[in-house]
Coordinates of C-alpha atoms and ligand atoms in Angstrom, one line a residue:
X1 CA 217.6 69.3 26.8
X2 CA 216.3 70.9 23.6
X3 CA 214.8 69.0 20.7
X4 CA 213.3 70.0 17.4
X5 CA 210.3 68.6 15.5
X6 CA 210.0 69.4 11.8
X7 CA 206.6 68.7 10.2
X8 CA 206.9 68.2 6.4
X9 CA 203.8 68.5 4.3
X10 CA 203.7 69.5 0.7
X11 CA 207.4 70.3 0.9
X12 CA 209.0 66.9 0.4
X13 CA 212.5 68.1 -0.2
X14 CA 215.8 69.0 1.5
X15 CA 216.8 71.7 -0.9
X16 CA 215.5 75.2 -0.2
X17 CA 213.5 74.0 2.8
X18 CA 213.6 76.8 5.4
X19 CA 212.2 74.6 8.2
X20 CA 214.9 72.0 7.7
X21 CA 217.6 74.6 7.2
X22 CA 216.5 76.1 10.6
X23 CA 216.6 72.7 12.2
X24 CA 220.1 72.2 10.9
X25 CA 221.2 75.5 12.2
X26 CA 219.7 74.9 15.7
X27 CA 221.6 71.6 15.8
X28 CA 219.5 70.0 18.5
X29 CA 218.2 66.4 18.2
X30 CA 215.7 66.4 15.4
X31 CA 212.6 64.4 14.5
X32 CA 211.2 64.9 10.9
X33 CA 207.6 63.7 10.5
X34 CA 205.1 63.4 7.7
X35 CA 201.5 62.9 8.8
X36 CA 198.9 61.3 6.5
X37 CA 195.8 63.2 7.6
X38 CA 192.5 61.9 6.2
X39 CA 190.4 62.7 9.2
X40 CA 190.7 66.4 10.1
X41 CA 187.6 68.4 9.2
X42 CA 187.6 69.9 5.7
X43 CA 190.7 68.0 4.5
X44 CA 190.0 66.9 0.9
X45 CA 190.8 63.1 0.5
X46 CA 193.7 62.6 -1.9
X47 CA 193.0 61.3 -5.4
X48 CA 194.3 58.0 -6.7
X49 CA 197.1 59.3 -8.9
X50 CA 198.4 61.7 -6.2
X51 CA 198.4 58.8 -3.7
X52 CA 200.6 56.8 -6.0
X53 CA 203.0 59.8 -6.3
X54 CA 203.0 60.4 -2.5
X55 CA 204.0 56.8 -1.8
X56 CA 207.1 57.0 -4.1
X57 CA 208.0 60.6 -3.0
X58 CA 208.0 59.7 0.7
X59 CA 210.0 56.5 0.1
X60 CA 212.7 58.6 -1.7
X61 CA 212.6 61.4 0.9
X62 CA 213.2 58.8 3.6
X63 CA 216.3 57.6 1.8
X64 CA 217.6 61.2 1.3
X65 CA 217.0 62.1 5.0
X66 CA 218.8 59.0 6.1
X67 CA 221.8 59.9 3.9
X68 CA 221.9 63.3 5.7
X69 CA 221.9 61.6 9.1
X70 CA 218.2 62.0 9.8
X71 CA 215.2 59.8 9.6
X72 CA 211.6 60.2 8.4
X73 CA 208.8 59.3 10.8
X74 CA 205.5 58.4 9.2
X75 CA 202.3 58.8 11.2
X76 CA 198.7 58.6 10.2
X77 CA 195.7 60.3 11.8
X78 CA 194.4 63.8 12.7
X79 CA 197.5 65.9 12.2
X80 CA 197.0 68.3 15.2
X81 CA 196.7 65.5 17.6
X82 CA 199.5 63.5 16.1
X83 CA 201.8 66.5 16.3
X84 CA 201.0 67.1 19.9
X85 CA 201.6 63.5 20.8
X86 CA 204.9 63.4 18.9
X87 CA 206.1 66.7 20.5
X88 CA 205.5 65.1 23.9
X89 CA 207.1 61.8 23.0
X90 CA 210.3 63.5 21.7
X91 CA 210.3 66.2 24.4
X92 CA 210.5 68.8 21.6
X93 CA 210.6 72.4 22.6
X94 CA 210.8 73.7 19.0
X95 CA 208.3 73.0 16.3
X96 CA 209.1 74.1 12.7
X97 CA 207.1 73.9 9.4
X98 CA 206.6 75.6 6.1
X99 CA 203.3 77.4 5.6
X100 CA 200.3 76.0 3.7
X101 CA 197.5 78.1 2.3
X102 CA 194.2 76.1 2.2
X103 CA 191.7 77.0 5.0
X104 CA 191.4 73.6 6.7
X105 CA 195.2 73.2 6.7
X106 CA 195.8 76.7 8.1
X107 CA 193.3 76.1 10.8
X108 CA 195.1 72.9 11.9
X109 CA 198.4 74.8 11.9
X110 CA 197.0 77.8 13.8
X111 CA 195.6 75.3 16.4
X112 CA 198.9 73.7 16.8
X113 CA 200.7 77.0 17.2
X114 CA 198.4 78.2 19.9
X115 CA 198.7 74.9 21.7
X116 CA 202.5 75.2 21.5
X117 CA 202.4 78.7 22.9
X118 CA 200.3 77.6 25.8
X119 CA 202.7 74.7 26.5
X120 CA 205.7 77.1 26.4
X121 CA 207.1 75.6 23.2
X122 CA 208.2 77.6 20.3
X123 CA 206.5 77.1 16.9
X124 CA 207.8 78.8 13.8
X125 CA 206.5 78.7 10.2
X126 CA 208.3 79.7 7.1
X127 CA 207.5 80.8 3.5
X128 CA 208.6 78.0 1.2
X129 CA 206.1 77.0 -1.4
X130 CA 204.8 80.3 -2.8
X131 CA 207.0 83.2 -3.9
X132 CA 204.2 85.7 -3.2
X133 CA 202.1 84.8 -0.2
X134 CA 198.4 85.7 -0.7
X135 CA 198.2 88.4 1.9
X136 CA 201.2 90.2 0.6
X137 CA 199.8 91.0 -2.8
X138 CA 197.0 93.6 -2.5
X139 CA 195.3 96.1 -4.7
X140 CA 195.5 99.8 -3.9
X141 CA 192.4 99.5 -1.8
X142 CA 193.8 96.6 0.2
X143 CA 191.7 93.8 -1.4
X144 CA 192.8 90.7 -3.3
X145 CA 193.3 90.8 -7.1
X146 CA 190.6 89.3 -9.1
X147 CA 192.4 89.5 -12.5
X148 CA 195.7 87.8 -13.2
X149 CA 197.5 90.5 -15.2
X150 CA 197.4 93.2 -12.5
X151 CA 198.1 90.5 -9.9
X152 CA 201.3 89.5 -11.6
X153 CA 202.3 93.0 -12.4
X154 CA 202.1 93.8 -8.7
X155 CA 204.2 90.8 -7.9
X156 CA 206.8 91.8 -10.4
X157 CA 206.8 95.4 -9.1
X158 CA 208.1 94.3 -5.7
X159 CA 211.4 92.7 -4.8
X160 CA 212.6 89.6 -6.6
X161 CA 211.9 86.3 -5.0
X162 CA 214.6 85.5 -2.4
X163 CA 217.5 83.2 -3.2
X164 CA 216.9 79.5 -2.5
X165 CA 218.7 77.9 0.4
X166 CA 221.1 75.1 -0.1
X167 CA 220.2 71.7 1.2
X168 CA 221.8 71.0 4.5
X169 CA 224.8 68.6 4.2
X170 CA 224.0 67.0 7.5
X171 CA 220.9 67.1 9.7
X172 CA 221.0 66.6 13.5
X173 CA 220.6 63.0 14.7
X174 CA 217.0 61.9 15.6
X175 CA 215.6 62.8 19.0
X176 CA 215.0 59.7 21.1
X177 CA 211.7 59.3 23.0
X178 CA 211.6 59.5 26.8
X179 CA 212.4 55.8 27.1
X180 CA 215.5 56.1 24.8
X181 CA 214.0 54.5 21.7
X182 CA 213.5 56.3 18.4
X183 CA 209.9 57.4 17.7
X184 CA 207.9 54.7 16.0
X185 CA 207.3 55.1 12.3
X186 CA 204.5 53.4 10.4
X187 CA 205.5 51.3 7.4
X188 CA 204.5 53.1 4.3
X189 CA 203.0 49.9 2.8
X190 CA 200.4 50.0 5.6
X191 CA 199.0 53.2 4.2
X192 CA 198.0 51.3 1.0
X193 CA 198.6 54.3 -1.2
X194 CA 199.4 52.2 -4.3
X195 CA 196.6 50.8 -6.5
X196 CA 196.0 47.1 -6.1
X197 CA 193.5 45.5 -8.3
X198 CA 193.5 46.6 -11.0
X199 CA 196.9 48.2 -10.8
X200 CA 196.6 51.0 -13.3
X201 CA 200.0 52.6 -12.4
X202 CA 202.3 51.2 -15.0
X203 CA 202.0 54.2 -17.3
X204 CA 202.7 56.5 -14.4
X205 CA 205.8 54.6 -13.4
X206 CA 207.0 54.7 -17.1
X207 CA 206.5 58.5 -17.3
X208 CA 207.6 59.9 -14.0
X209 CA 210.4 59.8 -11.3
X210 CA 208.7 61.1 -8.2
X211 CA 211.0 62.7 -5.6
X212 CA 213.5 65.5 -5.3
X213 CA 216.1 64.1 -7.6
X214 CA 213.5 63.5 -10.3
X215 CA 212.4 67.1 -10.0
X216 CA 215.9 68.5 -10.4
X217 CA 216.5 66.4 -13.5
X218 CA 213.3 67.7 -15.0
X219 CA 214.3 71.3 -14.3
X220 CA 217.8 70.7 -15.8
X221 CA 216.3 69.1 -18.9
X222 CA 213.9 72.0 -19.3
X223 CA 216.5 74.7 -18.8
X224 CA 218.9 73.0 -21.3
X225 CA 216.1 72.3 -23.8
X226 CA 212.6 73.7 -24.3
X227 CA 212.9 76.7 -22.0
X228 CA 214.5 78.9 -24.7
X229 CA 211.5 78.4 -27.0
X230 CA 208.8 77.9 -24.3
X231 CA 206.7 80.8 -25.8
X232 CA 205.8 78.7 -28.9
X233 CA 206.7 75.2 -27.8
X234 CA 204.3 75.2 -24.8
X235 CA 201.3 75.1 -27.2
X236 CA 202.3 72.0 -29.1
X237 CA 201.1 68.9 -27.3
X238 CA 203.0 66.6 -29.6
X239 CA 206.4 67.8 -28.3
X240 CA 207.9 68.2 -24.9
X241 CA 207.7 71.9 -24.9
X242 CA 206.8 72.5 -21.3
X243 CA 208.7 71.7 -18.0
X244 CA 206.4 69.0 -16.7
X245 CA 207.4 70.2 -13.2
X246 CA 203.7 70.4 -12.1
X247 CA 203.6 67.2 -10.0
X248 CA 207.0 68.0 -8.4
X249 CA 205.7 71.4 -7.5
X250 CA 202.5 69.9 -6.2
X251 CA 204.4 67.9 -3.6
X252 CA 207.0 70.6 -3.0
X253 CA 209.8 68.4 -4.3
X254 CA 211.3 71.5 -5.8
X255 CA 210.7 75.1 -4.7
X256 CA 209.5 77.8 -7.0
X257 CA 212.4 79.9 -5.7
X258 CA 214.8 77.3 -7.0
X259 CA 213.1 77.2 -10.4
X260 CA 213.1 81.0 -10.6
X261 CA 216.8 81.4 -9.8
X262 CA 218.0 78.5 -11.9
X263 CA 216.4 80.1 -14.9
X264 CA 217.8 83.5 -14.0
X265 CA 221.3 82.1 -13.7
X266 CA 221.0 80.0 -16.9
X267 CA 219.8 82.9 -19.0
X268 CA 222.0 85.4 -17.2
X269 CA 222.8 87.2 -20.4
X270 CA 219.9 88.0 -22.7
X271 CA 217.0 86.0 -21.2
X272 CA 214.6 85.4 -24.1
X273 CA 211.0 86.6 -23.8
X274 CA 210.1 82.9 -23.4
X275 CA 211.5 82.9 -19.9
X276 CA 209.2 85.7 -19.0
X277 CA 206.3 83.7 -20.4
X278 CA 207.3 80.7 -18.3
X279 CA 207.6 82.9 -15.2
X280 CA 204.1 84.2 -15.7
X281 CA 202.9 80.5 -15.8
X282 CA 204.5 80.1 -12.4
X283 CA 202.6 83.3 -11.6
X284 CA 199.3 81.6 -12.5
X285 CA 200.1 78.9 -9.9
X286 CA 200.5 81.7 -7.3
X287 CA 197.3 83.4 -8.5
X288 CA 195.4 80.2 -8.1
X289 CA 196.6 79.8 -4.5
X290 CA 195.6 83.3 -3.8
X291 CA 192.1 82.6 -5.2
X292 CA 191.8 79.5 -2.9
X293 CA 193.1 81.5 0.1
X294 CA 190.4 84.1 -0.5
X295 CA 187.7 81.5 -1.5
X296 CA 188.1 78.4 0.5
X297 CA 185.1 76.8 -1.3
X298 CA 186.6 77.2 -4.7
X299 CA 186.2 73.4 -5.5
X300 CA 182.5 73.4 -4.7
X301 CA 181.1 76.9 -5.2
X302 CA 181.0 79.1 -8.3
X303 CA 183.4 82.0 -7.8
X304 CA 180.8 84.1 -9.7
X305 CA 177.6 83.4 -7.8
X306 CA 175.4 84.2 -10.8
X307 CA 176.5 80.8 -12.2
X308 CA 174.5 79.2 -9.4
X309 CA 171.5 79.7 -11.8
X310 CA 173.3 78.1 -14.8
X311 CA 171.2 75.3 -16.3
X312 CA 173.8 72.5 -16.4
X313 CA 172.5 69.3 -17.9
X314 CA 173.2 66.0 -16.2
X315 CA 175.2 64.0 -18.8
X316 CA 174.1 60.4 -19.3
X317 CA 176.4 57.8 -17.7
X318 CA 177.4 56.7 -21.2
X319 CA 178.4 60.3 -22.2
X320 CA 180.4 60.9 -19.0
X321 CA 182.2 57.6 -19.4
X322 CA 183.0 58.3 -23.0
X323 CA 184.6 61.6 -21.9
X324 CA 186.5 59.9 -19.1
X325 CA 187.7 57.1 -21.3
X326 CA 188.6 59.1 -24.3
X327 CA 185.9 57.8 -26.5
X328 CA 184.0 60.9 -27.5
X329 CA 184.8 60.6 -31.2
X330 CA 186.7 63.9 -31.1
X331 CA 190.4 63.0 -31.5
X332 CA 192.0 65.9 -29.5
X333 CA 189.6 65.4 -26.5
X334 CA 190.1 61.6 -26.7
X335 CA 193.9 61.8 -27.0
X336 CA 194.0 64.1 -24.0
X337 CA 191.8 62.0 -21.8
X338 CA 193.8 58.9 -22.7
X339 CA 197.1 60.7 -22.0
X340 CA 195.6 61.6 -18.6
X341 CA 194.6 58.0 -17.8
X342 CA 197.9 56.5 -19.0
X343 CA 200.3 59.0 -17.6
X344 CA 198.5 61.0 -14.9
X345 CA 199.1 64.2 -16.8
X346 CA 197.7 66.1 -19.7
X347 CA 199.1 68.9 -21.8
X348 CA 197.7 72.3 -20.8
X349 CA 196.2 73.2 -24.2
X350 CA 194.5 69.8 -24.3
X351 CA 193.2 70.2 -20.7
X352 CA 191.5 73.4 -21.9
X353 CA 189.9 71.7 -24.9
X354 CA 188.9 68.6 -23.0
X355 CA 187.4 70.6 -20.1
X356 CA 185.6 72.9 -22.6
X357 CA 184.1 69.9 -24.3
X358 CA 182.7 68.6 -21.0
X359 CA 181.2 71.9 -19.8
X360 CA 180.2 73.4 -23.0
X361 CA 179.5 70.7 -25.6
X362 CA 178.0 68.3 -23.0
X363 CA 176.8 71.1 -20.7
X364 CA 178.0 69.2 -17.7
X365 CA 178.6 70.9 -14.4
X366 CA 182.4 71.8 -14.1
X367 CA 182.5 70.0 -10.7
X368 CA 182.1 66.7 -12.5
X369 CA 185.2 67.3 -14.5
X370 CA 187.1 68.8 -11.6
X371 CA 186.4 65.6 -9.6
X372 CA 187.7 63.3 -12.4
X373 CA 190.9 65.4 -12.8
X374 CA 191.3 65.4 -9.0
X375 CA 191.4 61.6 -9.0
X376 CA 193.5 61.1 -12.1
X377 CA 196.1 63.9 -12.3
X378 CA 199.4 63.4 -10.6
X379 CA 199.6 67.2 -10.2
X380 CA 196.0 67.6 -8.9
X381 CA 196.2 70.4 -6.4
X382 CA 193.6 72.1 -4.3
X383 CA 194.0 75.5 -5.9
X384 CA 195.0 75.0 -9.6
X385 CA 192.5 72.3 -10.4
X386 CA 189.3 74.1 -9.3
X387 CA 190.6 77.5 -10.4
X388 CA 191.3 76.3 -13.9
X389 CA 188.0 74.4 -14.2
X390 CA 186.2 77.5 -13.2
X391 CA 188.3 79.5 -15.6
X392 CA 187.2 77.2 -18.5
X393 CA 183.6 77.1 -17.3
X394 CA 183.3 80.9 -17.2
X395 CA 182.3 80.8 -13.6
X396 CA 185.8 81.7 -12.2
X397 CA 188.0 84.6 -11.6
X398 CA 189.5 86.2 -14.7
X399 CA 187.6 83.5 -16.5
X400 CA 187.6 82.7 -20.2
X401 CA 184.2 84.1 -21.3
X402 CA 181.5 81.5 -21.5
X403 CA 181.0 82.1 -25.2
X404 CA 184.6 81.0 -25.9
X405 CA 184.0 77.4 -26.8
X406 CA 187.1 75.5 -27.8
X407 CA 186.6 73.7 -31.1
X408 CA 188.6 70.4 -30.7
X409 CA 188.9 70.0 -34.5
X410 CA 190.2 73.5 -35.1
X411 CA 192.5 73.2 -32.1
X412 CA 194.1 70.0 -33.2
X413 CA 194.5 71.2 -36.8
X414 CA 196.3 74.3 -35.5
X415 CA 198.4 72.8 -32.7
X416 CA 199.0 69.2 -33.8
X417 CA 198.9 69.7 -37.6
X418 CA 200.7 66.5 -38.4
X419 CA 198.6 64.5 -35.9
X420 CA 201.6 63.4 -33.9
X421 CA 199.9 63.8 -30.6
X422 CA 196.6 62.3 -31.8
X423 CA 198.2 59.2 -33.2
X424 CA 200.4 58.8 -30.1
X425 CA 197.4 58.2 -28.0
X426 CA 194.8 56.9 -30.4
X427 CA 196.1 53.8 -32.3
X428 CA 192.8 53.5 -34.2
X429 CA 193.8 56.6 -36.1
X430 CA 197.3 55.4 -37.1
X431 CA 196.3 54.6 -40.7
X432 CA 194.7 58.1 -41.4
X433 CA 196.6 60.8 -43.2
X434 CA 197.4 64.2 -41.7
X435 CA 194.1 65.7 -42.8
X436 CA 191.7 62.9 -42.0
X437 CA 193.3 62.3 -38.5
X438 CA 191.5 65.4 -37.2
X439 CA 188.1 64.4 -38.6
X440 CA 188.0 60.6 -38.8
X441 CA 184.3 60.6 -39.5
X442 CA 185.1 61.8 -43.0
X443 CA 187.5 58.9 -43.6
X444 CA 185.0 56.4 -44.9
X445 CA 185.6 53.8 -42.2
X446 CA 189.4 53.9 -42.3
X447 CA 189.5 54.7 -38.6
X448 CA 188.8 51.1 -37.6
X449 CA 187.4 50.8 -34.0
X450 CA 187.4 54.5 -33.3
X451 CA 184.1 55.5 -31.8
X452 CA 181.5 57.7 -33.5
X453 CA 181.0 61.3 -32.2
X454 CA 178.8 61.4 -29.1
X455 CA 177.6 65.0 -29.8
X456 CA 177.4 67.4 -32.8
X457 CA 179.8 70.3 -32.3
X458 CA 177.6 73.0 -34.0
X459 CA 174.4 72.0 -32.3
X460 CA 175.9 71.6 -28.8
X461 CA 177.6 74.9 -29.2
X462 CA 174.4 76.7 -30.1
X463 CA 172.7 75.1 -27.1
X464 CA 175.4 76.2 -24.8
X465 CA 175.3 79.7 -26.1
X466 CA 171.5 79.8 -25.7
X467 CA 171.8 78.5 -22.1
X468 CA 174.3 81.2 -21.4
X469 CA 172.1 83.8 -22.9
X470 CA 169.3 82.8 -20.5
X471 CA 171.7 83.2 -17.6
X472 CA 172.7 86.7 -18.8
X473 CA 169.1 87.7 -19.3
X474 CA 168.4 86.6 -15.7
Ligands
FAD501 P1 204.6 74.5 -17.6 O1 204.0 75.0 -18.8 O2 206.0 74.0 -17.7 O3 204.4 75.6 -16.5 C1 205.2 75.6 -15.3 C2 204.4 75.6 -14.1 O4 203.5 76.7 -14.0 C3 203.5 74.4 -14.0 O5 204.2 73.3 -13.5 C4 202.5 74.9 -13.0 O6 202.9 74.8 -11.7 C5 202.3 76.4 -13.4 N1 201.2 76.6 -14.3 C6 201.2 76.6 -15.6 N2 200.0 76.8 -16.1 C7 199.2 77.0 -15.0 C8 197.8 77.3 -14.9 N3 197.0 77.5 -15.9 N4 197.3 77.3 -13.6 C9 198.1 77.2 -12.5 N5 199.4 76.9 -12.6 C10 199.9 76.8 -13.8 N6 197.9 72.6 -12.8 C11 198.3 72.0 -11.7 O7 199.4 72.2 -11.3 N7 197.4 71.2 -11.0 C12 196.1 71.0 -11.4 O8 195.4 70.3 -10.7 C13 195.7 71.6 -12.6 N8 194.5 71.4 -13.1 C14 194.1 71.9 -14.3 C15 192.8 71.7 -14.8 C16 192.4 72.3 -16.0 C17 191.0 72.1 -16.5 C18 193.3 73.1 -16.7 C19 192.9 73.8 -18.0 C20 194.6 73.3 -16.2 C21 195.0 72.8 -15.0 N9 196.3 73.0 -14.5 C22 196.6 72.4 -13.3 C23 197.2 74.0 -15.1 C24 198.2 73.5 -16.2 O9 197.5 72.7 -17.1 C25 199.3 72.7 -15.6 O10 199.9 73.4 -14.5 C26 200.4 72.4 -16.6 O11 199.9 71.7 -17.8 C27 201.5 71.6 -16.0 O12 202.4 71.2 -16.9 P2 203.9 71.8 -16.9 O13 204.5 71.6 -15.5 O14 204.7 71.2 -18.0 O15 203.6 73.3 -17.1

């Protein structure tokens, strides 16, 4: 008798899930599994905030699968081995999954596929999490794009992303093991994904609803609200001008195809230019994955090798802590870093300013910042995090030039003129007026308890430029 095994990874959804849709169409007894793999070579251990999200996302997915007549099996261990064992346990003759794009993950999947072929099983993978798979977007000479604009232009010149698939109403009942029982599932609590002491997750729980339903609510709110003015609203950290879909995309709780077509339908007549801007942000996500696909060491190696000679300074423990805890004395950087700690997310414009401050004003190696974001962001992903850090540092593809140094004071005056974002995260500044809130050191001690500046902006900028000049001069 036939049986199917679907392996879910960063695609924790029923909607627009080609592997699950195929399993529903086949109709043979079905086992759906998620494997927590912290052992296979090259797999990057998950950060704390992402673990918190994963716990809740899996718990909600299990409920949704049950409602559709299925069941989620949780297993922990080296994924290739676990999948082979589970295929044998459930007598599966068909393995299905949606594709991943990191090198260690692809190598596990390729190993499983070749094992399945040798064993006479069928193994099929699907395109689900990227609209443009890296190997399909090529320059005229057949290589990968190194600059975003032509990359995205090439994507847009081809056929539009396919229509999303509806979630299956019912899924086939679970496949029993050889002795008639259902395959064992580990209790999610035994994975200890949630923080214990101290439990820092209250702010995350107050901000987010992990899971597929939460993702669809976010999309609906965005489409009915800020989407029409995204082009300007996305730059204002004090308002909800962006979609906040990033952690949902990170875990594949919603597919980019679903987002794309929901916008297309909503703005069927006269899509504002803002929708095009939003689409190109989705394009940046695709570009980052293409960069990781081509450069598997993106999180550890400079994309531009000349940066191997850059004279990063090791920040003192106190400086690094001040940055991490939002105590640098520069309100925009501090508000951002506190938003990150409290909610697991930071507004994109502030991410750029906070990252620029670390690598340019403190001259710290971008890998230090990347690691902190990796641990604290709920949307930390293996492609976007290192690609964006390298973009800010100047060492990356299509990078912001090194001499572009974000001035946190100018930035907050421009994008948070009334200080709404600043005051929201820095209570010490609540008594300051709209002018002083950007430069509390000029407020004659009115910013009670707010730390002094850890570095002088003009001096550190000059030092950064001189260091860069030495790199250029060789
Ligand atoms: P929206 O503005 O609503 O954009 C929609 C979607 O487009 C996002 O959800 C995201 O999937 C994608 N997107 C937007 N901007 C970018 C970008 N610059 N690069 C890649 N994708 C983008 N994004 C992550 O998803 N994971 C990360 O680990 C991450 N680390 C970053 C680190 C630094 C230093 C910087 C400067 C940016 C980083 N970003 C990262 C990109 C960006 O800040 C977030 O994607 C965005 O803020 C998420 O909020 P949103 O969903 O409201 O975005």
